[in-house]
Short mmCIF file of C-alpha atoms in Angstrom, two decimals:
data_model
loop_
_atom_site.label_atom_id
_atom_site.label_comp_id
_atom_site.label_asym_id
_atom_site.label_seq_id
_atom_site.Cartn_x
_atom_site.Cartn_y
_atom_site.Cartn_z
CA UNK C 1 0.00 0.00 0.00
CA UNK C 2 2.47 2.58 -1.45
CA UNK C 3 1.60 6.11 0.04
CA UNK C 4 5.14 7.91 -1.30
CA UNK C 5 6.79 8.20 -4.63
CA UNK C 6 10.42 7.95 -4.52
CA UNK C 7 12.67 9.14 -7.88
CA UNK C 8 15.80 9.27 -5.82
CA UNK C 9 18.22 8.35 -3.33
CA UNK C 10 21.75 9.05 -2.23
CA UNK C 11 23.31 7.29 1.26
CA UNK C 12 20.44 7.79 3.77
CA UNK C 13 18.30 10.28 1.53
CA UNK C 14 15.96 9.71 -0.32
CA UNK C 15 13.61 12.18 -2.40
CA UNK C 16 9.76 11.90 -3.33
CA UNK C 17 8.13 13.28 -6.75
CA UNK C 18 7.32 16.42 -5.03
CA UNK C 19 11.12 16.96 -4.27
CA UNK C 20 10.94 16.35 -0.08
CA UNK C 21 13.92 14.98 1.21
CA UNK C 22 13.20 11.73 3.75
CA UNK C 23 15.33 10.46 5.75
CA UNK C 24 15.25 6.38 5.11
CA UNK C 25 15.33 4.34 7.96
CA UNK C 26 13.87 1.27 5.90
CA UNK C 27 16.63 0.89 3.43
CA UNK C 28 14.47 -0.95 1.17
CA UNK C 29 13.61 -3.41 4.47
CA UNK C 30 16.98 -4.11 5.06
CA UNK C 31 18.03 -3.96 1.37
CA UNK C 32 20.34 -0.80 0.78
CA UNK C 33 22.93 -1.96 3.89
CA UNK C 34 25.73 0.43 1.93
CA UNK C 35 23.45 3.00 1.00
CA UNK C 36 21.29 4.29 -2.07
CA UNK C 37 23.63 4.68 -4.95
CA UNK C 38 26.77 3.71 -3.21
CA UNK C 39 28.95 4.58 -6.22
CA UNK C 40 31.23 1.71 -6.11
CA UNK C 41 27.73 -0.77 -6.73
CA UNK C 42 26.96 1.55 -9.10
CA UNK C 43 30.10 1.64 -11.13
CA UNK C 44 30.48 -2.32 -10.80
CA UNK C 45 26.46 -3.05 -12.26
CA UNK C 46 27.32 -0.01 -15.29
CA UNK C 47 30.43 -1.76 -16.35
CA UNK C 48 29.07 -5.15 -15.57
CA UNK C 49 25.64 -4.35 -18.18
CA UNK C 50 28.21 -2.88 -20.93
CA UNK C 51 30.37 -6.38 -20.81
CA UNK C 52 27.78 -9.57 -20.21
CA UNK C 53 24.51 -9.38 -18.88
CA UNK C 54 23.14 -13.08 -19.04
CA UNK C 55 24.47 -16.61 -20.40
CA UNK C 56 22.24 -18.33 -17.86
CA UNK C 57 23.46 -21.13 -15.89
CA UNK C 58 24.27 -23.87 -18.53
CA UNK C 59 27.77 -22.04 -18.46
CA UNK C 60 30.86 -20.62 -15.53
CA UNK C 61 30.77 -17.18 -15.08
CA UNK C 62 33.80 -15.66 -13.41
CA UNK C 63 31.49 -13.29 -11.00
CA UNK C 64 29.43 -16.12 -9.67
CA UNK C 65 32.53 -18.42 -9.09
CA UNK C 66 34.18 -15.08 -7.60
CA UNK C 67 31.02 -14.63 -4.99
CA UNK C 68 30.33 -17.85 -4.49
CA UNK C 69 34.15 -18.38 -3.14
CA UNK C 70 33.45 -15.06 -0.94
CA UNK C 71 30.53 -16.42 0.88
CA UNK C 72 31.80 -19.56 1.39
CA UNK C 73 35.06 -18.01 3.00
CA UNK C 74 33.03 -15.70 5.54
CA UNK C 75 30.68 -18.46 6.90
CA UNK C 76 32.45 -21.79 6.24
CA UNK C 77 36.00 -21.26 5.63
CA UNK C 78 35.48 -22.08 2.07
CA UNK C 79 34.51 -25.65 2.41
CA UNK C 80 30.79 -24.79 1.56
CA UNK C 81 28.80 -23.98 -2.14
CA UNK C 82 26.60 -21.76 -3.50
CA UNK C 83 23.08 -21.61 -5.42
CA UNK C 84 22.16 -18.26 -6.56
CA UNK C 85 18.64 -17.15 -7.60
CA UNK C 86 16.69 -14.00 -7.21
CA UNK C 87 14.85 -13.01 -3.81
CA UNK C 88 14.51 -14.39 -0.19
CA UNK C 89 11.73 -16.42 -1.34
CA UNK C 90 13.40 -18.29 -3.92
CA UNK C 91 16.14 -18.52 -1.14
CA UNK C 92 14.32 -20.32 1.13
CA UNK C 93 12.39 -22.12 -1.54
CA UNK C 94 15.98 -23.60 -2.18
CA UNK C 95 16.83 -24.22 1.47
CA UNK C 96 13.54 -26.49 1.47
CA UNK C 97 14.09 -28.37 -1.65
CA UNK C 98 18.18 -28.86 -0.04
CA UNK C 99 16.58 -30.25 3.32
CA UNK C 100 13.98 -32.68 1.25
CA UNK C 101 16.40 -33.92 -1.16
CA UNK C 102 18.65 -34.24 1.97
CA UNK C 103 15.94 -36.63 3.78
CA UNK C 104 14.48 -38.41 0.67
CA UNK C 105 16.33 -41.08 0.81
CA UNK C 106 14.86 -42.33 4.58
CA UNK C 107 11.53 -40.80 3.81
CA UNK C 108 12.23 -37.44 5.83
CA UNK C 109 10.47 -34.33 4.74
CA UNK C 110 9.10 -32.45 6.90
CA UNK C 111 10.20 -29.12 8.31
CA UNK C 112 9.65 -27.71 11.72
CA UNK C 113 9.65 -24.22 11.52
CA UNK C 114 9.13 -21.15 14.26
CA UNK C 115 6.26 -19.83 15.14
CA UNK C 116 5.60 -15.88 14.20
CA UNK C 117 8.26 -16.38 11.70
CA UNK C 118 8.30 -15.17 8.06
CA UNK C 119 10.33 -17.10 5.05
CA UNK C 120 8.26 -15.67 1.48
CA UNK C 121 5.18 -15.59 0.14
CA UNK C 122 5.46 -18.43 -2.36
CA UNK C 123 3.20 -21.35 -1.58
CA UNK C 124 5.73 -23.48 0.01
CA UNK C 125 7.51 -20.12 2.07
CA UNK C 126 3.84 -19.04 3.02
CA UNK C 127 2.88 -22.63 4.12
CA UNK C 128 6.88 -22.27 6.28
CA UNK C 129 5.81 -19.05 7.61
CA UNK C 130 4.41 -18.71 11.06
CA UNK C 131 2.20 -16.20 10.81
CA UNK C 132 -1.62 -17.51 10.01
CA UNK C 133 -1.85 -13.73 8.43
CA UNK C 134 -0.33 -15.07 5.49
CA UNK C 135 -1.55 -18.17 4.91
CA UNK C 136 -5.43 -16.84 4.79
CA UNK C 137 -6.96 -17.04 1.84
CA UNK C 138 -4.48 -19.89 0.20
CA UNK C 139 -5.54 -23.02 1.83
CA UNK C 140 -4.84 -25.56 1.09
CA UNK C 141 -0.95 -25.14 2.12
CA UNK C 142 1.74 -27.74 0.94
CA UNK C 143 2.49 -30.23 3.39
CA UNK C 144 5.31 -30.65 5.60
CA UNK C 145 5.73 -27.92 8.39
CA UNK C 146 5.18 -27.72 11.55
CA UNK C 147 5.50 -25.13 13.64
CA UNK C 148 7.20 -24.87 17.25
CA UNK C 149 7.13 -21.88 19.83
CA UNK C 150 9.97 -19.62 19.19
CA UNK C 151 12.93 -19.91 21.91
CA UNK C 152 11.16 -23.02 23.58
CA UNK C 153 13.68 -25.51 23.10
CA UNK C 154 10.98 -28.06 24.24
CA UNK C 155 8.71 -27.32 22.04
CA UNK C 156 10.62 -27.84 18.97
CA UNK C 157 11.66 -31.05 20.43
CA UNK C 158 8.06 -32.26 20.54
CA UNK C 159 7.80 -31.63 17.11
CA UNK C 160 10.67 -33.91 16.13
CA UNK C 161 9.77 -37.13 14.76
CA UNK C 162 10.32 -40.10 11.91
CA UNK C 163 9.44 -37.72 9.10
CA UNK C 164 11.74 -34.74 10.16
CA UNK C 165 14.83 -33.55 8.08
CA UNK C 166 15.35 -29.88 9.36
CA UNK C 167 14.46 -26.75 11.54
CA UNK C 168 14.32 -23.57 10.22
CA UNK C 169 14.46 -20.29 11.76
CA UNK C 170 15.54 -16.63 11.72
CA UNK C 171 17.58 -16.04 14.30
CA UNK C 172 16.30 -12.59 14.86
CA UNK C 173 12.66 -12.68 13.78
CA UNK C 174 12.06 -9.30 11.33
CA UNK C 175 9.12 -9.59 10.08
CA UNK C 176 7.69 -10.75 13.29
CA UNK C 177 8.65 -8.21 15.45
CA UNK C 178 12.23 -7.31 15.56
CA UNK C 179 12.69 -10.61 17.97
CA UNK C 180 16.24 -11.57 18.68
CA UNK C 181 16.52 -15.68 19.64
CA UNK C 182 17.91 -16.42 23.24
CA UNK C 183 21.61 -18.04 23.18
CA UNK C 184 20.43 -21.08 24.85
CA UNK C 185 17.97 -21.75 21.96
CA UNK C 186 19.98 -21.32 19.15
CA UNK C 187 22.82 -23.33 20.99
CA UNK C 188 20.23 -26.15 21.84
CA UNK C 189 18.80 -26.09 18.34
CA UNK C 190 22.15 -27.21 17.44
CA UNK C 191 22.83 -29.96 20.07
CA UNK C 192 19.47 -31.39 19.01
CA UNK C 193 20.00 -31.65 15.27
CA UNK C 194 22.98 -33.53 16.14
CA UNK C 195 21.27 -35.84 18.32
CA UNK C 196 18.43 -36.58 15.95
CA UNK C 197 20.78 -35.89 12.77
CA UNK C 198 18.61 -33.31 11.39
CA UNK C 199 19.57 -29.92 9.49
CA UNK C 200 19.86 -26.71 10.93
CA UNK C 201 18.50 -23.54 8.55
CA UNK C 202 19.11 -20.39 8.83
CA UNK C 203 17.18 -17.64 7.07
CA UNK C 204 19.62 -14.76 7.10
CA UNK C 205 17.37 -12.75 4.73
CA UNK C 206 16.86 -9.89 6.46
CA UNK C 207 19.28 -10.28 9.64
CA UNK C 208 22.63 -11.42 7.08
CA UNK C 209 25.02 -8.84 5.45
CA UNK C 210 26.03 -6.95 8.31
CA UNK C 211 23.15 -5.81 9.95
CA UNK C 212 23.13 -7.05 13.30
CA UNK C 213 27.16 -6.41 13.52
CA UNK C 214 27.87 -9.84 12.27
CA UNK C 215 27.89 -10.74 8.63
CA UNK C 216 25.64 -13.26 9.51
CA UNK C 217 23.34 -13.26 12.49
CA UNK C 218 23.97 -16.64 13.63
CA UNK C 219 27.54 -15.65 14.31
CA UNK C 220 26.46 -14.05 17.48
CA UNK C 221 25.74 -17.22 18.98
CA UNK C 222 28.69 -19.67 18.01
CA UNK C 223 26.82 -22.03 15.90
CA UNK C 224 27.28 -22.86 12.44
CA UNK C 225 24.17 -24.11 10.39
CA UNK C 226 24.12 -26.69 7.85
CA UNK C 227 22.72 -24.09 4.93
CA UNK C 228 21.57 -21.09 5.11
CA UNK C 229 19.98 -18.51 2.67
CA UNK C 230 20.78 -14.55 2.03
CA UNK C 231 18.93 -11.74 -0.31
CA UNK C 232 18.38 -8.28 0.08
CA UNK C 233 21.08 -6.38 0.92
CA UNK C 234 23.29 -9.10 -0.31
CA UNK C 235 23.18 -7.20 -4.13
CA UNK C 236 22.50 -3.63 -3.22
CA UNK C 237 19.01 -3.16 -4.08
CA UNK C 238 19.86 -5.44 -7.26
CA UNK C 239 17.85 -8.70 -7.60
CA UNK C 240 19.68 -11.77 -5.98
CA UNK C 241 19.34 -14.48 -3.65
CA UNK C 242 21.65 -16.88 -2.39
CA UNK C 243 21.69 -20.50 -0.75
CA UNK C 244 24.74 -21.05 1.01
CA UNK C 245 25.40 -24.96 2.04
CA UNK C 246 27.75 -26.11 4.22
CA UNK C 247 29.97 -29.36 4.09
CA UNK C 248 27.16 -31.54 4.77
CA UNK C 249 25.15 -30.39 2.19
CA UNK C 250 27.90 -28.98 -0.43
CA UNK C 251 27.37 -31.80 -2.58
CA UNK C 252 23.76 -32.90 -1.92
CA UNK C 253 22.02 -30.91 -5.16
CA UNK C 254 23.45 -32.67 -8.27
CA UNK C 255 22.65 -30.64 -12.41
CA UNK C 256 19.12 -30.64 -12.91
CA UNK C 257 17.80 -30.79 -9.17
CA UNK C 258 17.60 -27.39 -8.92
CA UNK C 259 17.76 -24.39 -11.20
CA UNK C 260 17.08 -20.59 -11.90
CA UNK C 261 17.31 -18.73 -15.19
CA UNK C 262 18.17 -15.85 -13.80
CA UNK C 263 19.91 -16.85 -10.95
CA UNK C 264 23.73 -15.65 -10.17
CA UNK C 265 23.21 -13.34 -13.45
CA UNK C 266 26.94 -11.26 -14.38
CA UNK C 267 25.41 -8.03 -13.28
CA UNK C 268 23.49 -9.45 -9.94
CA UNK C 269 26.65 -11.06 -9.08
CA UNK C 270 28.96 -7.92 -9.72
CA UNK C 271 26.57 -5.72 -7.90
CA UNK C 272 27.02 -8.58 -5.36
CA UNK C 273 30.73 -8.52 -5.30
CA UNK C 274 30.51 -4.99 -4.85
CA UNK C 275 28.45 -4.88 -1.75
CA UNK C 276 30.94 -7.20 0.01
CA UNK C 277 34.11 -5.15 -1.12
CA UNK C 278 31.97 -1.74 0.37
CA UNK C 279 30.95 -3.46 3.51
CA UNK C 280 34.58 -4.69 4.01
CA UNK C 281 36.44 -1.43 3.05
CA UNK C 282 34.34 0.91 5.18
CA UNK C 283 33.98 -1.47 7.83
CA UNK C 284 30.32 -1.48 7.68
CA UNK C 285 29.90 -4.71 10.04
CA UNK C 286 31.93 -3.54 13.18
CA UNK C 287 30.34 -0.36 12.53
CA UNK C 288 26.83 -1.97 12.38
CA UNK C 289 27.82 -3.00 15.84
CA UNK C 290 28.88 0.07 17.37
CA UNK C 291 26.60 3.09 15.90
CA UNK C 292 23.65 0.01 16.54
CA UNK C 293 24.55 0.03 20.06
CA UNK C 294 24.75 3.84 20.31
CA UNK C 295 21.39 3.94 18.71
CA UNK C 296 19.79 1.89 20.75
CA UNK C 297 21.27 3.89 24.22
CA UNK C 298 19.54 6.64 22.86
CA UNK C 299 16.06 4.91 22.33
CA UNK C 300 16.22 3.39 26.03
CA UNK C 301 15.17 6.64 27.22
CA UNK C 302 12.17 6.65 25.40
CA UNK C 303 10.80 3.82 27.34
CA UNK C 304 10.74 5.80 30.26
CA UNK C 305 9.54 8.99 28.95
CA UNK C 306 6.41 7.67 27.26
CA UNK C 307 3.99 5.50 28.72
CA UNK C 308 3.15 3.55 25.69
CA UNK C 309 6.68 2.52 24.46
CA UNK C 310 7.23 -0.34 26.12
CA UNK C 311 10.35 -1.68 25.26
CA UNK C 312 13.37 -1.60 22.65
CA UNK C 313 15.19 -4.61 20.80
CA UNK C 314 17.12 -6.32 18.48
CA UNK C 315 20.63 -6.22 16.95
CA UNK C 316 22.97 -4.13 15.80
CA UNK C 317 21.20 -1.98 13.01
CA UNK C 318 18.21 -3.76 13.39
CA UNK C 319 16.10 -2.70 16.22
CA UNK C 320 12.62 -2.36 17.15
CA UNK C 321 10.63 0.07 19.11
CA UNK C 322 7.46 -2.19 20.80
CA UNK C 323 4.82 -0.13 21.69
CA UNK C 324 1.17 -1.15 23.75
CA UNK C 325 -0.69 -0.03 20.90
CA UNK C 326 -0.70 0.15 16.93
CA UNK C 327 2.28 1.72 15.29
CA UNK C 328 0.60 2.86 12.10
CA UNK C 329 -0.27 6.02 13.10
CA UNK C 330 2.90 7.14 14.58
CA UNK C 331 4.39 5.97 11.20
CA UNK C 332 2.58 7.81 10.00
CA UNK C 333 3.10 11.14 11.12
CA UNK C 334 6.80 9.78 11.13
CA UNK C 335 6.59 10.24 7.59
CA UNK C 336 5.31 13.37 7.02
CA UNK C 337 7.61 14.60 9.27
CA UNK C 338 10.42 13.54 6.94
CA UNK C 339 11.61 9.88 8.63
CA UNK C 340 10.73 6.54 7.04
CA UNK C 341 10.15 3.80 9.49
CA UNK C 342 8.26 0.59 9.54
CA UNK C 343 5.23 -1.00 11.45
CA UNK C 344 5.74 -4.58 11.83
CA UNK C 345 3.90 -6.68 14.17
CA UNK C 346 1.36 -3.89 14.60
CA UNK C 347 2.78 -2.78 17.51
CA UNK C 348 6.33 -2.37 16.27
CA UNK C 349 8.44 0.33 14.91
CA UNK C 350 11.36 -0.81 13.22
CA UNK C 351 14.37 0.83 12.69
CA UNK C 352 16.67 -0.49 9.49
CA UNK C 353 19.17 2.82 8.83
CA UNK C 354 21.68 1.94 6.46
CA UNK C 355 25.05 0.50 8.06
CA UNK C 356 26.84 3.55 7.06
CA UNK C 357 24.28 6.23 8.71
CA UNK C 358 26.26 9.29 9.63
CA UNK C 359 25.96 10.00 13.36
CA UNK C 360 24.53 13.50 12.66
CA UNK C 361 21.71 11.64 10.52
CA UNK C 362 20.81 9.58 13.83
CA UNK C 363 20.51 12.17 15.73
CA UNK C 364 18.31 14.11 13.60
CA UNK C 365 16.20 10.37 13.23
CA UNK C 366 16.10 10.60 16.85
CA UNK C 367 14.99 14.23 17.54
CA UNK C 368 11.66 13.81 14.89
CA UNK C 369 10.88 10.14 16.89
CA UNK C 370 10.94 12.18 19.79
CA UNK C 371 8.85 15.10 18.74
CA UNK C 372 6.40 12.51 16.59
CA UNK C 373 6.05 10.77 20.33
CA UNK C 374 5.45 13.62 22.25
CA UNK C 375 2.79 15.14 19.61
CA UNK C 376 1.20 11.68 19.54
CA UNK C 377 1.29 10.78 23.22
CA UNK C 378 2.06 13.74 25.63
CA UNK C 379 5.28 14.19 26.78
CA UNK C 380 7.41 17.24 25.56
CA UNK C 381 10.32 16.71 23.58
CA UNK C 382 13.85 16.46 25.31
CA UNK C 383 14.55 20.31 24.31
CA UNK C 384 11.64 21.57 25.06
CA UNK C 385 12.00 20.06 28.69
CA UNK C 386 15.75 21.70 29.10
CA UNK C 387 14.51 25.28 28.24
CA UNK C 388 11.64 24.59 30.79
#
């Protein structure tokens, strides 16, 4: 339900039809981690478009083998492999099909998966999806999830049984709520797919590339899944996906299992290859970790200084406001005020600057939350209470 139209962006800025400046605090939902426009993606996509565009995958492409080498390095010290396709959905439509082909052989298929989660919007990613939301209206689903309470160890474990291959899960819920797991789950998660031999998943769609201070969010709790699956900011704002398997799965797709047309595309992988050499250059994970942590100091206070705000979390550059009512409004007015933000959850506000937000920029973020709050719900803003 678009309500802006956007013609351009540079770095945090983006500008509507009418010529207003907004500062982004979306970044495409986690999409533009280096910025709108970073030149360098720019430059690499231009060149890329002017030299090869597609051969699809019946042939080697240097910038797939290139990229597909770089993510196995960062998460499995290059003993893993890639598939590339085009969105999160596909993504996790891959991890799926990886887990099932996995099980086949001793009739294992099904997938237990978290509830108040969110993997796509494809049959199969809808039907994985914990959120009845958006299911409705699609029955019947596909067979083959079930769903567990999110950080209840136990719960998943009831789940488990003769027809299980794999559990699934974001390891900071987006979509959901901004909903970081607990240590002890993730950790446990892990100790239990050993015991039973099942696979871990990770969906890193919206939590991977740097945006919790990690390149992946499962990094912040010293496990290492079997697969897991990337998108969004992973190209820039330029279409790609990614399933990334680890030595237990590297060689468990075989030609003509799986395949995308478009998938791992010259220019998707160059703008891909891009991304990584910006987030590495300027540092754009460690500084994910420290401007996140400054941000989130600064929203603490709000907790206390307005009855309805209830509570702030997440990771990193990905953080959530939680709220005892519905968000929309103050989104609202967030927007006309010249900050995009995002409702999620209905009661959440989530925060998504990109990773290289100038301090200046979150402090100006910060002062229109505040006044937006106060106008909305009573308090005066921090100025206004000095000069008083």
């Amino acid at each position: 339900a678009p309500n802006l139209a956007l013609v351009r962006g540079r770095g945090t800025k983006v500008w509507d039809a009418d010529g207003k400046v907004y500062l982004d605090f979306v970044s495409g939902i986690a999409v533009v981690n280096a910025g709108h426009c970073h030149p360098r993606v720019v430059e690499a996509i231009r060149e890329q478009v002017g030299t090869l565009m597609h051969v699809s995958n019946l042939y080697y492409t240097e910038n797939e083998a290139r990229l597909a080498e770089k993510l196995s390095k960062l998460a499995y010290e290059g003993k893993g492999k890639c598939f590339f396709c085009n969105s999160g959905a596909e993504a996790n439509e891959g991890l799926i099909k990886l887990a099932r082909l996995w099980g086949n052989p001793e009739g294992r298929y099904e997938i237990i998966c978290m509830d108040n989660s969110f993997h796509g919007r494809t049959l199969a990613t809808a039907a994985a999806t914990g959120q009845e939301k958006v299911r409705t209206g699609f029955e019947p689903m596909p067979e083959g999830f079930r769903h567990a309470a999110y950080n209840d160890l136990e719960a998943v474990r009831a789940q488990v049984n003769e027809k299980t291959a794999a559990v699934l899960l974001e390891v900071v819920q987006g979509e959901g709520g901004v909903i970081p797991a607990e240590a002890a789950f993730v950790q446990g998660l892990r100790a239990l797919c050993d015991e039973k031999n099942l696979l871990l998943l990770c969906d890193e769609v919206q939590c991977g590339m740097g945006r919790t201070g990690r390149w992946f969010a499962f990094q912040h709790y010293d496990v290492l899944p079997d697969a897991f699956c990337l998108a969004k900011a992973l190209g820039s704002g330029y279409p790609i996906g990614a399933v990334v398997a680890g030595p237990k799965l590297a060689e468990t797709f075989s030609a003509g299992k799986h395949a995308s047309t478009f998938g791992g595309t010259p220019p998707a992988c160059a703008a891909a290859l891009a991304t990584l050499d910006v987030i590495e250059r300027e540092r754009l994970v460690k500084r994910a970790e420290t401007i996140g942590r400054q941000l989130r100091e600064r929203l603490e206070p709000l907790v206390a200084k307005y009855e309805h705000v209830t509570e702030v979390r997440g990771a990193g550059l990905m953080l959530g406001l939680v709220m005892d009512r519905p968000v929309k409004p103050l989104c609202s007015r967030l927007t006309e005020m010249g900050l995009l933000t995002l409702a999620t959850a209905e009661r959440v506000v989530r925060l998504l600057p990109p990773l290289n937000v100038k301090e200046a920029e979150i402090s100006e973020g910060l002062e229109i939350l505040d006044e937006a709050l106060a106008e909305l719900h009573g308090a005066a803003p921090a100025e206004e209470e000095k000069e008083a």
